Amino acid sequence: MEFFRIHRSIPFMRHALVLNIISLVTFLAAVFFIVTRGFHLSIEFTGGTVMEVHYAQTVQLEEVRGAMTKLGYNPNDFQVQSFGTSRDVMIRLPLVHSQTSSAQSDAVLGALKAADPTVQLRSVEFVGPQVGKELFHNGLMALLVTVAGIVIYLAFRFEWKFAVAGVLANLHDVVIILGFFAFFRWEFSLSVLAGVLAVLGYSVNESVVIMDRIRENFRKMRKASVREVINSAITQTISRTVITHACTQIMVLSMLFLGGPTLHYFALALTIGIWFGIYSSVFVAAALAMWMGVKREDLIRQVKKDEVDNLS
């Protein structure tokens, strides 16, 4: 399905060098912030206490947060969210070295009872720092395995130049997302890690669509230059790109604005990833393949002399 069709190729590659320099600067800035500022890791990674409480009637989360703030907790260090019903609340507390998990949960429950005597404690769980380190390590391993899988997939489906270009473009998206989280000190949780992995798959899909069209155009446009082939391929996929990403972005924005605190940073990571995924597929992956010297012979199998003789 196409909303519109552009009959004249847009010279995207004319600006490839300038945009690639901007990409490199942005990438290096993201790496700088990741190294110097680090991440604001959530309780899943750092360890802490998770409480589940139940109210007799619907409770306003702001009231619960207010009671927590009065106890001296920084609003950026704990999480309060509904789960199941509007009367059930989950509270995630940071690790306090001078206080045991039991004493910590007792103090919080006392503060909540002072505000609303109907509150009941349903469960208390303690997440140790070692568990958090294992989760962080496993998350990084999942990221590396995903990247390795993408490299193998692209190398088999196309050839090594496109594989390298596609992976660099995808890593460009991931590092920039992480750079945003490091710079703004947004909370980095398991759901954000899931969002980053989802962006990897989403972005590579966009790159594959454009690479597929480049390979197809190499077969059709035999007298065109590499730059013209790439420009034509990107132009031909614009309608599909607009439809796909607009639909996805509408869904993600609904999670961002209406999904509550649980989905907020997950949707934020996806939103950044979608926009940079579009950009990197057009101006990073395709341009890198062009700078690496991709040519018609790389993508179209040459007919050997023996095969020609057999046909004749």
XYZ file of C-alpha atoms in Angstrom:
312
model
C 0.000 0.000 0.000
C 1.324 3.443 -0.899
C -0.037 6.804 0.237
C 1.991 8.552 -2.403
C 4.565 7.784 -5.053
C 7.531 10.011 -5.812
C 8.524 9.724 -9.453
C 11.834 11.544 -9.174
C 14.659 10.293 -6.952
C 15.551 12.534 -4.027
C 19.342 13.045 -3.746
C 19.681 11.820 -0.157
C 23.340 10.881 -0.592
C 24.239 14.462 -1.559
C 24.190 15.334 2.150
C 25.592 12.020 3.401
C 29.028 13.349 4.398
C 27.700 16.253 6.503
C 25.065 14.087 8.189
C 27.593 11.328 8.857
C 29.880 13.840 10.582
C 26.917 14.991 12.714
C 26.166 11.334 13.493
C 29.784 10.731 14.541
C 29.772 13.792 16.827
C 26.442 12.728 18.368
C 27.717 9.180 18.828
C 30.927 10.350 20.533
C 28.943 12.734 22.763
C 26.690 9.833 23.808
C 29.732 7.678 24.626
C 31.215 10.573 26.628
C 28.065 10.963 28.738
C 27.770 7.206 29.283
C 31.376 7.018 30.524
C 31.404 10.203 32.603
C 27.850 10.329 34.008
C 26.909 6.650 34.018
C 23.352 5.381 34.368
C 20.730 5.996 37.016
C 20.098 2.273 37.537
C 16.759 1.105 38.897
C 16.243 -1.120 41.929
C 16.307 -4.229 39.727
C 19.997 -3.558 39.115
C 21.111 -1.918 42.364
C 19.063 -3.960 44.840
C 16.389 -2.762 47.273
C 13.030 -3.586 48.832
C 9.760 -4.183 46.987
C 6.515 -3.753 48.982
C 2.975 -4.531 47.932
C 0.215 -2.802 49.911
C -3.569 -2.886 49.625
C -6.059 -0.115 50.403
C -9.759 -0.497 51.220
C -10.594 2.074 48.563
C -8.979 3.729 45.566
C -5.829 5.552 46.564
C -4.101 8.473 44.918
C -0.478 7.612 44.165
C 0.588 11.191 44.873
C -0.536 10.734 48.477
C 1.631 7.619 48.781
C 4.581 9.441 47.247
C 4.026 12.334 49.662
C 4.205 9.962 52.638
C 7.442 8.509 51.263
C 8.954 11.955 50.765
C 8.167 12.865 54.380
C 10.271 9.863 55.428
C 13.241 11.458 53.717
C 13.301 9.510 50.447
C 14.330 11.383 47.323
C 11.458 11.252 44.758
C 13.963 10.104 42.124
C 15.097 7.128 44.217
C 11.834 5.230 44.782
C 8.930 4.080 42.629
C 5.222 3.992 43.436
C 2.817 2.433 40.968
C -0.568 0.712 40.842
C -0.815 -2.907 39.832
C -3.891 -5.062 39.293
C -6.436 -2.597 40.714
C -6.437 1.035 41.789
C -6.388 -0.150 45.438
C -3.161 -2.174 45.085
C 0.142 -0.314 45.113
C 3.691 -1.511 44.559
C 6.499 0.459 46.207
C 10.153 -0.027 45.251
C 12.611 1.292 47.806
C 16.328 1.857 47.268
C 18.943 -0.021 49.243
C 19.754 1.744 52.558
C 22.956 0.358 54.095
C 22.190 1.672 57.599
C 18.769 0.019 57.693
C 17.582 -3.571 57.247
C 14.880 -4.420 54.732
C 12.471 -5.274 57.564
C 13.043 -1.987 59.390
C 12.747 -0.109 56.121
C 9.378 -1.673 55.237
C 8.067 -1.160 58.823
C 8.917 2.541 58.685
C 7.194 2.964 55.317
C 4.109 1.034 56.441
C 3.891 3.200 59.553
C 3.987 6.363 57.424
C 1.309 4.996 55.102
C -0.941 3.992 58.039
C -0.619 7.495 59.465
C -2.022 8.833 56.185
C -4.642 6.071 55.703
C -5.279 3.478 58.474
C -6.945 1.058 56.016
C -3.677 0.193 54.270
C -2.522 -3.433 54.603
C 0.869 -4.933 53.846
C 0.542 -7.827 51.377
C 4.166 -8.784 50.784
C 7.770 -7.615 51.141
C 10.634 -8.789 48.925
C 14.289 -7.931 49.149
C 16.392 -7.760 45.973
C 20.074 -8.128 46.794
C 22.802 -6.168 44.979
C 24.282 -9.442 43.688
C 21.012 -10.274 41.920
C 21.068 -6.812 40.391
C 24.623 -7.316 39.101
C 23.657 -10.642 37.552
C 20.663 -9.015 35.841
C 22.885 -6.226 34.491
C 25.448 -8.762 33.261
C 22.745 -10.917 31.646
C 21.239 -7.831 30.020
C 24.583 -6.906 28.442
C 25.031 -10.491 27.246
C 21.549 -10.369 25.653
C 22.580 -7.170 23.867
C 25.825 -8.718 22.556
C 24.090 -11.912 21.405
C 21.453 -9.834 19.590
C 24.138 -7.806 17.801
C 26.036 -10.996 16.826
C 22.813 -12.518 15.472
C 22.131 -9.431 13.369
C 25.664 -9.508 11.912
C 25.315 -13.169 10.926
C 21.844 -12.617 9.470
C 22.904 -9.626 7.336
C 26.111 -11.332 6.188
C 24.160 -14.352 4.932
C 21.319 -12.373 3.410
C 23.448 -9.711 1.719
C 27.224 -9.475 2.004
C 29.785 -8.247 4.514
C 29.724 -4.545 3.585
C 26.008 -4.301 4.212
C 26.386 -6.421 7.366
C 29.014 -4.060 8.798
C 27.042 -0.961 7.728
C 23.805 -2.316 9.200
C 25.348 -3.252 12.542
C 27.181 0.078 12.896
C 23.919 1.898 12.155
C 22.051 -0.157 14.751
C 24.749 0.326 17.387
C 24.618 4.055 16.560
C 20.920 4.028 17.558
C 21.501 2.017 20.740
C 24.421 4.133 21.963
C 22.506 7.368 21.356
C 19.506 6.048 23.326
C 21.841 5.115 26.180
C 23.487 8.540 25.866
C 20.118 10.237 26.369
C 19.513 8.174 29.507
C 22.983 8.972 30.842
C 22.781 12.712 30.088
C 19.303 13.290 31.558
C 19.810 10.747 34.359
C 16.584 8.985 33.410
C 16.040 5.759 35.284
C 17.497 2.748 33.481
C 15.382 -0.304 34.319
C 14.764 -3.759 32.885
C 11.879 -2.389 30.826
C 14.233 0.195 29.283
C 16.708 -2.574 28.448
C 13.841 -4.452 26.780
C 13.051 -1.282 24.829
C 16.673 -0.973 23.667
C 16.660 -4.595 22.447
C 13.344 -3.961 20.684
C 14.864 -0.933 18.932
C 17.718 -3.125 17.666
C 15.256 -5.442 15.931
C 13.092 -2.577 14.739
C 15.992 -0.614 13.283
C 17.536 -3.589 11.503
C 14.189 -4.288 9.850
C 14.188 -0.790 8.344
C 17.785 -1.227 7.142
C 16.950 -4.585 5.541
C 14.024 -3.067 3.609
C 16.281 -0.388 2.119
C 19.122 -2.855 1.413
C 16.672 -5.176 -0.315
C 15.517 -2.341 -2.542
C 19.137 -1.335 -3.291
C 19.919 -4.897 -4.410
C 16.786 -4.959 -6.563
C 17.680 -1.618 -8.163
C 21.206 -2.825 -8.940
C 19.551 -5.457 -11.120
C 17.148 -3.008 -12.814
C 19.294 0.144 -13.128
C 22.351 -1.303 -14.857
C 23.696 2.044 -16.133
C 23.073 4.025 -12.945
C 25.827 4.919 -10.490
C 25.893 3.500 -6.939
C 24.799 6.863 -5.543
C 21.824 7.021 -7.931
C 20.820 3.448 -7.067
C 20.829 4.194 -3.337
C 18.914 7.463 -3.788
C 16.316 5.670 -5.857
C 15.962 2.845 -3.315
C 15.408 5.236 -0.404
C 12.929 7.323 -2.405
C 10.926 4.232 -3.360
C 10.578 3.188 0.283
C 9.513 6.587 1.672
C 5.789 5.869 1.498
C 6.245 2.572 3.314
C 8.504 4.255 5.877
C 5.948 6.984 6.626
C 3.058 4.516 7.046
C 5.007 2.030 9.183
C 6.665 4.482 11.518
C 3.633 6.746 11.883
C 1.495 3.790 13.011
C 4.201 2.559 15.387
C 4.841 6.017 16.785
C 1.139 6.600 17.511
C 1.046 3.395 19.547
C 4.278 4.257 21.388
C 3.119 7.810 22.139
C -0.087 6.444 23.644
C 2.080 4.365 26.009
C 4.308 7.368 26.717
C 1.485 9.747 27.685
C -1.174 7.354 28.953
C 0.756 4.297 30.111
C 1.745 5.694 33.481
C 5.131 5.544 35.224
C 5.592 1.818 34.509
C 5.713 2.284 30.738
C 7.041 5.846 30.597
C 10.778 5.234 30.145
C 10.165 2.101 28.056
C 8.065 4.187 25.630
C 10.613 7.008 25.769
C 13.425 4.632 24.728
C 11.257 3.339 21.869
C 10.390 6.862 20.723
C 14.040 7.903 20.535
C 14.896 4.586 18.868
C 12.191 4.916 16.203
C 13.339 8.363 15.086
C 17.024 7.527 15.113
C 16.240 4.157 13.471
C 14.682 5.934 10.488
C 17.570 8.384 10.304
C 20.295 5.752 10.624
C 18.761 3.431 8.026
C 18.752 6.227 5.450
C 21.806 8.294 6.266
C 24.058 5.924 8.218
C 23.588 2.353 6.959
C 23.144 3.238 3.289
C 25.873 5.892 3.393
C 28.363 3.593 5.159
C 27.771 0.911 2.545
C 28.456 3.534 -0.127
C 31.656 4.743 1.593
C 32.835 1.115 1.869
C 32.525 0.772 -1.891
C 29.504 -1.461 -2.324
C 28.955 -2.197 -6.001
C 26.709 -4.188 -8.297
C 29.066 -7.192 -8.324
C 28.762 -7.491 -4.519
C 25.042 -8.139 -4.644
C 24.406 -9.845 -7.952
C 25.950 -13.242 -8.582
C 28.189 -13.228 -11.637
C 27.512 -15.855 -14.279
C 30.595 -18.026 -14.760
C 31.974 -18.781 -18.197
C 31.213 -22.513 -17.796
C 27.570 -21.740 -17.075
C 27.366 -19.528 -20.186
C 28.898 -22.284 -22.308
C 26.431 -24.824 -20.941
C 23.514 -22.534 -21.738
C 24.749 -22.038 -25.275
